[in-house]
XYZ file of C-alpha atoms in Angstrom:
787
model
C 124.064 132.974 183.003
C 120.165 132.810 183.798
C 118.669 129.876 182.252
C 116.754 132.050 180.194
C 119.561 133.540 179.164
C 121.185 130.491 178.144
C 117.684 129.492 176.084
C 117.909 132.828 173.888
C 120.652 131.329 171.377
C 117.776 128.726 170.206
C 114.338 130.330 171.070
C 112.283 133.407 171.054
C 111.463 135.412 174.094
C 107.906 133.758 174.184
C 109.016 130.372 174.342
C 111.900 130.870 176.766
C 109.368 132.131 179.194
C 106.924 129.180 178.903
C 110.665 127.392 179.384
C 110.996 129.043 182.303
C 107.669 128.529 183.443
C 107.425 124.385 182.738
C 111.061 124.436 184.698
C 109.470 126.069 188.210
C 106.338 123.871 187.561
C 108.074 121.089 189.792
C 111.269 122.681 190.522
C 112.383 119.567 191.568
C 112.733 118.685 187.698
C 110.564 115.239 188.293
C 107.508 115.905 189.422
C 106.101 115.366 192.620
C 102.968 114.379 193.791
C 100.370 115.790 196.470
C 100.762 112.842 198.001
C 104.421 113.080 198.606
C 104.164 117.012 199.336
C 102.042 116.061 202.095
C 104.096 112.886 203.062
C 107.312 114.681 203.205
C 106.409 117.795 204.315
C 107.500 119.665 201.380
C 105.063 122.773 201.257
C 107.742 124.781 203.611
C 110.201 124.105 201.304
C 108.421 125.030 198.185
C 107.026 128.511 199.792
C 110.483 129.495 200.851
C 112.098 130.202 197.496
C 114.199 132.422 200.046
C 115.652 129.476 201.612
C 117.438 128.438 198.448
C 118.564 131.693 197.193
C 122.020 131.814 195.306
C 122.545 128.292 195.866
C 122.842 125.503 193.257
C 119.654 124.400 191.413
C 120.354 121.114 192.702
C 120.521 122.130 196.200
C 116.674 121.712 196.922
C 116.639 118.654 195.102
C 119.498 117.331 197.799
C 116.689 118.645 200.378
C 114.025 116.748 198.696
C 116.318 113.037 199.213
C 117.505 113.967 202.311
C 113.681 114.587 203.624
C 113.010 111.008 201.342
C 116.054 109.110 203.194
C 114.722 110.096 206.799
C 110.891 109.328 206.201
C 112.329 105.991 204.600
C 114.170 104.864 207.596
C 111.181 105.897 209.621
C 108.934 103.463 207.832
C 108.386 99.528 207.992
C 106.850 99.443 204.635
C 109.809 101.270 202.317
C 113.513 100.766 202.245
C 114.828 101.950 199.394
C 116.589 105.043 199.725
C 117.407 107.548 196.611
C 121.006 108.755 196.041
C 120.635 112.398 195.349
C 123.150 112.633 192.593
C 120.344 110.472 190.724
C 117.591 112.128 191.545
C 119.276 115.399 190.318
C 119.991 113.548 187.073
C 116.500 112.182 186.719
C 115.370 115.410 186.934
C 117.659 116.776 184.201
C 116.668 114.290 182.122
C 112.995 114.858 182.366
C 113.951 118.959 181.806
C 115.574 118.063 178.592
C 112.350 115.818 177.705
C 109.926 118.911 179.010
C 112.501 121.084 176.683
C 112.361 119.092 173.840
C 108.340 119.245 173.688
C 108.203 122.593 173.930
C 111.086 123.419 171.078
C 108.670 121.079 168.714
C 105.302 122.478 169.833
C 105.930 126.176 170.197
C 108.689 126.759 168.158
C 108.948 124.580 165.337
C 105.322 123.729 164.898
C 103.350 126.798 167.091
C 99.923 125.877 167.771
C 100.441 122.427 167.215
C 99.730 120.735 170.969
C 96.310 122.825 170.799
C 95.402 120.958 167.745
C 96.442 117.541 169.399
C 94.230 118.512 172.395
C 91.586 119.161 169.935
C 91.878 116.221 167.755
C 91.585 114.025 171.063
C 88.703 115.705 171.581
C 87.241 115.204 168.301
C 88.101 111.385 168.436
C 88.098 110.727 171.967
C 85.393 112.472 173.268
C 85.287 115.035 176.447
C 85.856 112.286 179.082
C 89.260 111.646 177.721
C 90.371 115.208 176.632
C 89.122 117.090 179.533
C 88.918 115.153 182.810
C 92.632 114.466 183.121
C 93.815 118.117 183.401
C 91.858 119.166 186.283
C 92.706 115.857 188.142
C 96.511 116.420 187.227
C 96.403 120.037 188.807
C 94.804 118.596 191.946
C 97.105 115.395 192.144
C 100.417 117.389 191.240
C 100.121 121.005 191.700
C 102.022 123.514 190.121
C 104.342 125.684 192.275
C 101.983 128.817 191.987
C 99.365 126.202 194.057
C 101.625 125.373 196.445
C 102.882 128.628 196.720
C 98.749 129.979 197.495
C 99.375 132.656 194.028
C 96.680 130.597 192.057
C 94.387 127.793 192.806
C 93.787 124.606 190.862
C 91.018 125.740 188.362
C 92.499 129.652 188.363
C 95.971 127.732 187.223
C 93.926 125.516 184.516
C 92.432 128.550 182.602
C 94.990 130.659 183.400
C 96.588 132.108 180.273
C 100.673 133.242 179.661
C 101.834 134.767 176.220
C 101.636 131.359 174.550
C 97.933 130.544 175.370
C 96.683 128.575 178.021
C 98.294 126.480 180.746
C 96.241 123.616 179.845
C 99.047 123.076 177.509
C 101.793 123.354 179.989
C 99.766 120.564 181.934
C 99.360 118.664 179.122
C 103.083 118.295 178.758
C 103.500 117.375 182.479
C 100.736 114.313 182.039
C 103.087 113.215 178.524
C 106.102 113.610 181.138
C 104.887 111.867 183.443
C 103.372 108.870 181.558
C 107.231 108.320 180.351
C 108.542 108.351 183.813
C 106.214 105.804 184.861
C 107.669 103.778 181.751
C 111.138 104.399 182.328
C 113.210 101.219 183.558
C 115.679 103.663 185.269
C 113.398 106.114 187.359
C 112.221 103.012 189.384
C 113.593 104.457 192.563
C 111.969 107.575 192.600
C 108.358 106.139 191.620
C 107.073 107.253 195.003
C 107.768 110.500 194.714
C 105.446 110.530 191.113
C 103.574 107.263 191.175
C 100.743 108.063 189.031
C 98.375 105.254 190.517
C 95.687 107.885 192.213
C 95.672 110.013 188.760
C 94.991 106.850 186.972
C 91.924 105.802 189.479
C 90.527 109.301 188.755
C 90.899 110.024 185.180
C 91.420 108.255 181.793
C 95.034 110.391 181.641
C 96.913 106.799 180.108
C 94.334 107.041 176.708
C 94.525 111.164 176.679
C 98.318 110.633 176.245
C 98.390 107.644 173.724
C 95.796 109.659 171.733
C 98.396 112.345 171.827
C 101.391 109.845 170.680
C 98.954 108.622 167.667
C 98.095 112.552 166.678
C 102.022 112.970 167.134
C 103.243 110.067 165.304
C 101.164 111.494 162.325
C 102.465 114.711 162.350
C 106.437 115.697 160.666
C 109.520 114.731 162.648
C 111.663 117.054 165.111
C 113.883 118.830 163.355
C 117.595 117.757 163.796
C 116.300 114.565 165.023
C 114.635 113.030 162.232
C 111.599 111.056 164.987
C 108.082 112.081 165.310
C 108.356 113.815 169.029
C 107.373 110.870 170.775
C 109.552 108.450 169.464
C 112.325 111.046 170.233
C 111.465 111.172 173.307
C 111.370 107.582 174.291
C 114.344 107.038 172.255
C 117.331 107.624 175.321
C 115.071 105.229 177.444
C 114.966 102.614 174.716
C 118.821 102.656 174.434
C 119.945 102.884 177.877
C 117.021 101.755 179.792
C 118.290 100.914 183.310
C 120.673 103.993 183.104
C 120.672 107.356 183.756
C 124.535 108.606 182.780
C 123.313 106.676 179.501
C 120.478 108.572 178.888
C 121.998 111.768 179.522
C 125.065 110.472 176.924
C 122.475 109.922 174.134
C 120.832 112.837 174.585
C 123.855 114.712 174.663
C 125.215 113.087 171.665
C 121.813 112.916 169.179
C 120.442 115.933 170.112
C 122.927 118.357 169.826
C 121.538 120.433 167.223
C 118.682 121.746 169.069
C 119.891 122.295 172.425
C 121.322 125.166 173.676
C 125.010 125.715 174.928
C 123.997 126.647 178.166
C 121.803 123.424 178.810
C 124.297 121.549 177.115
C 126.958 122.513 180.093
C 123.860 122.352 182.565
C 123.969 118.454 181.282
C 127.780 117.805 181.502
C 127.689 119.256 184.884
C 124.882 116.888 185.851
C 126.550 114.214 184.811
C 129.619 115.234 186.619
C 127.780 115.098 189.679
C 126.291 111.961 189.060
C 129.739 110.671 188.708
C 131.049 112.530 191.578
C 128.939 110.098 193.462
C 129.809 106.882 191.507
C 133.967 107.486 192.343
C 135.038 105.176 194.806
C 138.427 106.674 196.455
C 141.210 105.482 198.820
C 141.076 101.709 196.693
C 142.927 99.676 194.676
C 147.147 99.573 193.668
C 148.844 102.183 191.538
C 148.293 101.383 188.103
C 152.077 100.752 186.470
C 151.947 102.404 183.479
C 154.892 103.040 181.026
C 155.813 107.115 181.313
C 155.397 108.754 178.344
C 156.251 112.550 178.661
C 155.498 113.505 175.037
C 151.732 111.976 175.299
C 150.991 113.821 178.122
C 148.909 116.802 177.774
C 147.832 119.865 179.849
C 146.119 122.005 177.651
C 148.993 124.856 178.186
C 152.082 125.974 176.383
C 154.679 123.868 177.559
C 158.492 125.190 176.933
C 161.355 124.531 177.767
C 162.419 126.339 181.283
C 164.574 123.596 183.273
C 165.800 125.632 186.415
C 169.810 125.443 186.582
C 171.067 123.622 189.152
C 173.804 124.904 191.997
C 176.710 122.753 191.984
C 175.906 120.856 195.547
C 172.522 119.718 194.086
C 173.608 117.745 192.053
C 175.269 115.033 194.100
C 172.781 115.160 196.916
C 171.741 112.286 198.459
C 168.749 112.851 200.802
C 167.521 110.297 203.998
C 164.346 110.872 205.415
C 164.208 111.332 209.616
C 160.108 111.125 211.148
C 161.248 113.390 213.759
C 159.195 112.228 216.861
C 160.117 108.648 216.401
C 163.647 109.242 215.439
C 164.085 111.183 218.811
C 162.491 108.062 220.596
C 165.067 105.846 218.838
C 167.833 108.012 219.909
C 166.424 107.991 223.427
C 166.381 104.292 223.554
C 169.826 103.944 221.844
C 171.692 105.966 223.729
C 169.884 105.403 226.848
C 169.129 109.455 227.470
C 166.052 111.428 227.291
C 166.655 112.914 223.631
C 163.931 115.530 223.475
C 164.792 118.362 221.560
C 166.292 118.927 217.775
C 169.857 120.552 219.797
C 169.625 116.682 221.564
C 170.311 114.913 218.417
C 173.847 113.484 219.571
C 176.844 114.146 217.372
C 177.575 110.855 217.080
C 174.535 110.430 215.045
C 175.381 113.323 212.398
C 178.975 111.673 212.178
C 177.296 108.675 211.063
C 174.894 110.033 208.093
C 177.922 112.085 207.341
C 180.205 109.074 207.140
C 177.684 106.971 205.233
C 177.495 109.745 202.278
C 174.316 111.255 202.571
C 173.995 114.979 202.089
C 170.145 115.963 202.898
C 168.803 115.323 206.008
C 164.474 115.263 205.174
C 163.280 116.649 209.187
C 159.600 114.815 208.657
C 157.202 116.839 210.822
C 159.421 119.768 212.168
C 156.661 122.555 212.256
C 154.265 123.603 214.334
C 150.871 121.224 214.324
C 147.151 121.856 214.137
C 145.985 120.431 218.012
C 142.278 119.444 216.014
C 144.578 116.473 214.180
C 145.738 115.400 217.574
C 142.166 116.106 219.296
C 139.985 114.079 216.205
C 143.076 111.183 216.427
C 142.469 111.039 219.885
C 139.107 110.809 219.756
C 138.640 108.023 217.522
C 140.586 105.886 219.055
C 144.402 106.438 219.935
C 145.750 108.232 222.709
C 148.810 108.421 222.016
C 148.857 110.367 219.018
C 150.305 113.423 217.757
C 148.527 115.617 215.052
C 149.789 114.914 211.767
C 152.860 116.185 210.175
C 150.840 117.661 207.288
C 148.230 119.519 209.375
C 149.613 122.404 210.238
C 149.043 125.514 212.156
C 151.881 127.459 210.975
C 155.350 127.110 209.654
C 157.510 127.959 212.731
C 159.640 125.206 214.390
C 157.306 122.880 217.027
C 157.875 124.372 220.238
C 158.152 120.498 221.846
C 160.963 120.130 219.633
C 163.008 123.380 220.807
C 161.478 125.693 218.776
C 164.061 127.813 216.791
C 167.039 127.924 219.182
C 167.385 124.025 218.765
C 166.558 124.132 215.280
C 169.632 126.467 214.878
C 171.907 124.482 216.883
C 170.914 121.215 214.473
C 171.624 123.413 211.432
C 174.912 124.393 212.132
C 175.962 120.915 213.371
C 174.769 119.530 210.449
C 176.365 122.422 208.314
C 180.053 121.648 209.730
C 179.409 117.747 208.132
C 178.184 118.735 205.035
C 174.807 117.681 205.637
C 171.965 120.340 204.113
C 168.528 120.246 205.903
C 165.036 119.341 204.135
C 161.692 120.473 205.350
C 158.136 119.805 204.015
C 156.083 122.630 202.858
C 152.427 121.601 202.331
C 150.939 124.165 199.678
C 147.428 123.565 199.013
C 146.143 123.428 202.740
C 146.451 124.300 206.511
C 145.537 122.267 209.452
C 141.568 123.006 210.595
C 142.383 124.957 213.750
C 145.444 127.402 212.393
C 146.543 130.520 212.226
C 145.021 131.618 208.864
C 141.907 129.369 209.328
C 141.000 131.898 212.053
C 143.001 135.248 210.954
C 141.771 134.599 207.083
C 138.833 132.752 206.750
C 138.064 134.387 203.387
C 141.062 132.641 201.985
C 139.806 129.110 201.768
C 137.236 127.011 199.210
C 134.198 127.783 201.379
C 130.700 127.710 200.877
C 127.738 129.730 203.215
C 125.565 126.433 203.196
C 126.708 123.016 203.867
C 126.624 121.241 199.951
C 124.785 118.152 201.804
C 121.875 118.960 203.708
C 122.019 115.716 205.603
C 125.471 117.458 207.096
C 125.138 118.134 210.876
C 127.295 119.223 213.069
C 126.932 118.274 217.097
C 130.532 117.379 217.843
C 133.484 118.879 219.953
C 134.440 122.546 218.829
C 138.358 121.754 217.631
C 139.350 125.421 217.959
C 141.562 126.771 221.099
C 140.962 130.409 220.013
C 138.211 131.973 221.792
C 137.555 133.626 218.489
C 135.977 130.692 216.463
C 134.009 127.432 217.066
C 135.354 124.458 214.654
C 133.837 121.535 213.869
C 133.717 118.613 211.853
C 130.580 116.812 210.541
C 128.963 114.266 212.860
C 129.680 111.413 210.215
C 133.319 111.552 210.874
C 132.370 110.887 214.640
C 130.605 107.508 214.061
C 132.056 106.000 210.675
C 129.122 106.841 208.895
C 130.333 109.532 206.056
C 133.546 111.464 205.148
C 132.250 115.132 204.665
C 133.863 117.288 202.164
C 133.468 120.733 204.776
C 133.385 121.967 208.179
C 132.151 124.377 209.970
C 133.348 127.463 211.033
C 131.631 130.257 213.320
C 132.593 133.880 214.041
C 132.410 133.749 218.136
C 131.412 137.409 218.102
C 129.361 137.954 214.617
C 127.993 134.486 214.198
C 129.260 134.587 210.937
C 129.238 130.630 209.499
C 131.106 129.220 206.783
C 131.413 125.536 205.436
C 135.309 125.287 204.401
C 136.201 122.313 202.591
C 138.893 120.193 203.651
C 141.974 119.257 202.048
C 141.228 116.867 199.296
C 143.133 115.415 196.284
C 140.117 113.453 194.565
C 141.946 109.883 194.923
C 141.240 109.790 198.925
C 138.401 110.457 201.379
C 139.074 114.254 202.593
C 141.358 114.632 204.852
C 138.947 115.740 207.409
C 142.101 117.989 209.702
C 142.838 120.093 207.095
C 141.197 123.446 204.864
C 141.246 123.718 201.358
C 143.067 127.205 200.434
C 141.777 129.311 197.395
C 144.471 129.720 194.847
C 142.083 131.269 192.941
C 142.435 134.570 195.153
C 145.755 136.392 194.014
C 146.243 137.127 198.440
C 146.052 133.702 198.989
C 148.673 132.965 196.180
C 151.316 135.478 197.186
C 151.070 134.572 200.975
C 151.743 130.684 200.338
C 154.607 132.142 197.912
C 155.747 134.505 201.258
C 155.431 131.233 203.188
C 157.809 129.086 201.114
C 160.343 132.084 200.911
C 160.500 131.768 204.708
C 161.200 128.201 204.411
C 163.746 128.786 202.221
C 165.849 130.606 204.007
C 165.912 128.274 206.571
C 166.216 125.261 204.772
C 168.143 124.239 201.492
C 166.114 121.438 200.267
C 162.386 122.537 200.289
C 159.525 119.438 199.428
C 156.399 120.216 198.426
C 153.815 118.145 199.128
C 151.240 116.584 196.820
C 152.590 119.535 194.400
C 150.569 118.040 191.593
C 147.159 119.391 193.095
C 148.029 123.007 192.664
C 149.152 122.601 189.004
C 146.049 124.427 186.732
C 144.540 121.393 184.905
C 144.559 119.810 188.525
C 143.421 122.469 190.321
C 140.589 123.377 188.070
C 139.433 119.578 187.909
C 139.628 118.964 191.213
C 138.475 122.479 192.647
C 136.572 124.591 189.537
C 135.904 121.649 187.165
C 135.003 122.449 183.624
C 131.949 120.763 182.593
C 132.614 117.456 181.705
C 135.653 117.479 183.600
C 133.971 117.040 187.053
C 133.222 114.128 189.812
C 136.865 114.321 191.572
C 135.260 115.499 194.776
C 131.709 115.817 195.654
C 129.390 119.138 195.370
C 132.617 120.727 193.090
C 130.792 120.072 189.784
C 127.882 122.698 190.476
C 130.751 125.325 191.344
C 132.768 124.204 188.266
C 134.321 127.506 185.630
C 134.744 127.727 182.033
C 138.602 127.168 180.755
C 138.685 131.033 179.983
C 136.922 131.935 183.531
C 139.450 130.284 185.229
C 142.275 131.391 183.483
C 141.048 135.022 184.048
C 141.753 134.153 187.576
C 144.559 132.401 187.936
C 146.383 133.497 184.816
C 149.552 131.961 185.166
C 151.034 128.451 186.568
C 151.312 128.744 190.592
C 154.565 126.997 190.651
C 156.130 128.752 187.637
C 155.524 131.795 189.843
C 156.861 129.731 192.975
C 160.473 128.747 190.961
C 161.237 132.616 189.935
C 160.394 134.311 192.875
C 162.756 132.303 195.192
C 165.479 131.771 192.268
C 165.064 135.481 192.262
C 164.996 136.001 196.546
C 166.643 132.717 197.462
C 168.627 131.403 194.535
C 170.739 128.460 196.352
C 167.357 126.374 197.589
C 166.304 122.871 195.742
C 162.934 122.935 195.111
C 161.744 119.275 195.135
C 157.851 118.212 193.916
C 155.854 115.206 194.914
C 154.121 115.064 191.686
C 152.347 112.109 190.034
C 149.401 111.866 187.673
C 152.060 111.883 184.483
C 153.162 115.481 185.267
C 157.043 114.520 186.126
C 158.127 116.301 182.858
C 156.272 119.374 183.521
C 156.984 120.307 186.537
C 160.977 119.964 185.725
C 161.029 121.122 182.409
C 158.443 123.338 182.097
C 157.485 124.714 185.949
C 160.993 124.644 186.583
C 161.324 122.402 189.726
C 164.712 121.167 190.584
C 163.796 117.167 191.138
C 160.083 115.706 191.088
C 158.989 112.518 192.095
C 159.758 109.219 189.652
C 157.205 106.612 191.609
C 158.100 104.456 188.595
C 160.876 103.380 189.985
C 159.906 101.850 193.344
C 156.475 100.487 191.588
C 157.922 98.982 188.583
C 161.266 97.284 190.046
C 159.108 96.060 193.147
C 156.670 94.146 190.860
C 159.576 93.509 188.264
C 157.705 94.904 185.613
C 161.320 95.245 184.074
C 160.175 95.867 180.288
C 158.088 98.761 181.010
C 160.766 100.446 183.415
C 163.137 100.197 180.765
C 160.883 101.509 178.211
C 159.956 104.264 180.874
C 163.623 105.175 180.583
C 164.130 105.159 176.964
C 160.987 107.717 176.547
C 162.267 110.013 178.994
C 165.663 109.873 177.133
C 163.885 110.573 173.967
C 162.186 113.356 175.219
C 164.288 114.534 176.823
C 167.714 113.716 178.950
C 167.713 116.214 181.174
C 164.406 115.297 182.966
C 166.210 111.880 183.990
C 168.502 113.904 185.794
C 166.038 115.589 187.789
C 164.040 112.832 189.266
C 163.848 111.344 192.883
C 164.360 107.533 192.779
C 163.215 106.088 196.376
C 162.405 102.662 197.589
C 159.733 103.614 200.151
C 158.348 107.257 201.179
C 156.008 107.669 204.335
C 153.029 106.966 202.064
C 154.367 103.356 201.100
C 155.097 100.304 202.848
C 158.478 100.101 203.998
C 161.600 98.926 201.630
C 161.868 96.015 203.554
C 158.603 94.978 203.360
C 158.614 95.669 199.528
C 162.132 94.355 198.617
C 163.133 92.552 201.387
C 166.771 92.035 202.468
C 168.523 90.061 200.125
C 170.033 90.375 196.516
C 167.050 91.902 195.261
C 166.952 95.182 197.934
C 170.741 95.668 197.343
C 170.482 95.431 193.547
C 167.456 98.040 193.275
C 169.308 100.181 196.158
C 172.282 100.506 193.846
C 170.755 101.610 190.734
C 168.974 103.965 192.966
C 172.318 105.330 193.465
C 174.012 104.730 190.172
C 170.972 106.212 188.135
C 170.986 109.965 187.423
C 168.921 111.923 189.714
C 168.562 112.237 193.448
C 168.803 109.221 195.220
C 165.933 109.423 198.843
C 166.228 106.618 201.878
C 163.405 106.176 204.116
C 163.590 106.633 207.709
C 164.918 102.779 208.946
C 165.594 101.289 205.639
C 169.094 101.129 206.118
C 168.674 99.363 209.828
C 166.215 97.219 207.919
C 163.242 98.133 209.993
C 159.990 96.837 208.830
C 157.436 99.736 210.558
C 155.644 102.335 208.677
C 155.880 105.246 210.831
C 152.452 107.116 210.355
C 152.413 111.067 210.144
C 151.013 110.918 213.787
C 153.524 108.628 215.314
C 154.800 110.290 218.270
C 156.791 107.221 218.683
C 158.059 103.567 217.032
C 155.323 100.844 218.445
C 157.423 97.912 217.174
C 160.270 96.920 219.153
C 162.583 96.353 216.622
C 166.070 95.295 216.734
C 168.913 97.021 214.184
C 169.826 94.499 211.329
C 173.455 95.029 212.037
C 174.502 92.939 209.082
C 171.676 94.893 206.946
C 173.551 98.415 207.859
C 176.990 96.270 207.125
C 176.083 95.314 203.703
C 175.301 98.808 203.135
C 178.594 100.202 204.441
C 179.956 97.429 202.019
C 178.073 98.168 198.725
C 175.982 101.025 198.646
C 177.706 103.776 200.489
C 180.775 103.567 198.494
C 178.827 104.534 195.388
C 177.112 107.259 197.422
C 180.728 108.746 197.714
C 181.403 108.698 194.000
C 177.787 110.132 193.309
C 179.018 113.108 190.920
C 180.483 109.907 188.543
C 176.509 108.905 188.575
C 174.232 111.699 189.033
C 174.352 113.471 185.672
C 172.677 112.855 182.388
C 174.393 114.358 179.502
C 177.351 110.891 179.578
C 174.259 108.369 180.555
C 173.741 105.651 178.206
C 171.386 103.107 178.398
C 171.619 99.937 176.754
C 169.840 96.664 175.530
C 171.129 93.080 176.841
C 171.798 91.245 174.085
C 171.633 87.245 175.240
C 173.501 84.884 172.804
C 170.755 83.647 171.237
C 170.174 87.138 169.866
C 167.328 88.873 171.889
C 167.078 91.356 174.471
C 166.123 90.608 177.815
C 164.205 92.605 179.687
C 165.173 91.971 183.049
C 168.976 93.176 182.970
C 169.251 96.695 183.442
C 172.762 97.848 181.879
C 173.827 101.558 181.206
C 177.180 103.482 182.127
C 178.120 107.390 183.207
C 181.228 109.093 183.380
C 182.809 112.043 184.840
C 185.873 113.578 183.959
C 188.082 110.870 183.574
C 185.664 108.277 186.101
C 183.896 106.292 184.036
C 181.115 103.299 185.919
C 179.242 100.670 183.940
C 176.288 99.041 186.079
C 174.806 95.345 185.215
C 171.612 94.615 187.378
C 169.283 91.713 186.752
C 166.129 92.377 188.708
C 164.718 88.598 188.598
C 164.915 85.934 190.093
C 165.962 83.495 187.479
């Protein structure tokens, strides 16, 4: 929708034309002086509208901020830079004030501004009423003047369908005076400083005279204040906050603002919030999980997938493949390089311990660009990240397909099923799809932030493309949201977004897929089916980012919902537009297709953000991460975890059966660092293998290893020895319970109790529950506290 169209519901055609004229008078929204145009050399930018054609209106404001900050860095007299989102917000506030003046003067009270200027002439004289107007045009030239279509005199005395542009200039002077007294606008004073205008003409007297006139006129409809009092109200309510002023306008002017303008207002607030959000910091919030309160904005029917017989009793252990091979080489005193080299003795041991699932982390062919980035940044030993993938084929340096088949067959004979990651929302920055299908990714034809520069190493190994990450990564100045892709033959240049979940910095070795493209959705589903034909268990990395609610929030946010990923608020969509592009939950499509084509596959989702129940109950995943188990028991937030269990049981007992319980995962500290090696560790481990759901052990957990293995590790860096006593205690206390997993895994006979003390109160630190299968029964008691 164009700006003219967005305003047609409130204003007649003539008023809409004037509003458009006033917006383009200063395309930055905020007034910019002739002195600033010359200092920042903006004439080329303002004279070349084709340069910004098809780009969000905020782009030109970002270019202004970038040029200002560049000059500040070179200046000895200025030391205050401008934050682009704040300048965009200030411009929006000026535009809203401009609209209010125009609404009142040309719709509610047509001709009143002309009357005000005539009243000033009669009461203050020609010097006050007339002299400031040409001086303003000279010192704050309109876009028509900058582009050479009119000179100052022609502009001032030209007419439009509503009268002379003298009125337009008078409005701009009122707004300039308001900007100058607005404390929240102080960072931008250099752009519109009115010192020269004050010296040249008595413009403050003219503005004050108009204020006196308007205070005697009827109030603004829908606001109930005189025009000037209405214009000053936002800054008086929130004198130091741009966000506060914008929010005040939204709340108090809603009845007179066109819907299109309200949507733009909310989108500008989203852009401001994008700049404020701190990413990658803080501890997880230990909130009680209440699945009844989690609202996703879409129907939530009960649609559990049925488990195959073997799925209910899986006990999974994770192995970071390259680190594991290195550890096995040291243990067996021979070079164990390929998957086929893994000794039978090691697989026998896992089977003897009663593990029935082996999660191989990092088994796919990785993107070489990821390795290059990490090595250039200071780790010469690094591999590519296990989650920056080139293609879903078994890595050649692990022995490829034949080595994998050997391992799978040997595991099958021992009752161990193999699990693999599938990373659905992104691929590696250098990958088969980036080279062959660049249209499949979220992208732009220009860098969303004008300050981005791409002068670094070409990370592509395919002559058809050049791939560069933003220069700020190399010297730790910035974490850009896009990388640059150039077609070597045609010169076609695209800026493709890195993978991003909105809580951390962009993953600079990845490329984000566009799931609004049905071709992308089908390609990913076909990849999942390919993985399912090789692995009995699939773990979907960061699965919650592809749920419709969060995919829209991250990449195409509704006005008011943005802020998670910088620059994406400008590409937002309404709910209706998004649903038309992505009509069905992607994960429901995946579950249904897998059930139809490769039915004997266990689908396991890494999902947070209160989505646990939705993923298994409505989307049909067999299992979902339960991070509350690790976090709350570690922190001894026992009452919170007990309430979480009660809430889940009240919501649907089937959900608790589908939790994946763990004491660490590859993104967290190791189990022994979080829980120690004593009774607390073994008590929580006992709970993990006796609660309904799927128990998942981390790499090195049984052996008592404390090193956290990065996704790029080729080997363990710490010379840790196996803690034999810890292994033996697992063999005595934990593994026998795993052998009886059928007794604990179900939810239909699971009962959870309050532990009542002799004094009659509930001891929240004690977990008491029972279960049964056939004639076998179990009662479990554990006190997760040192009291």
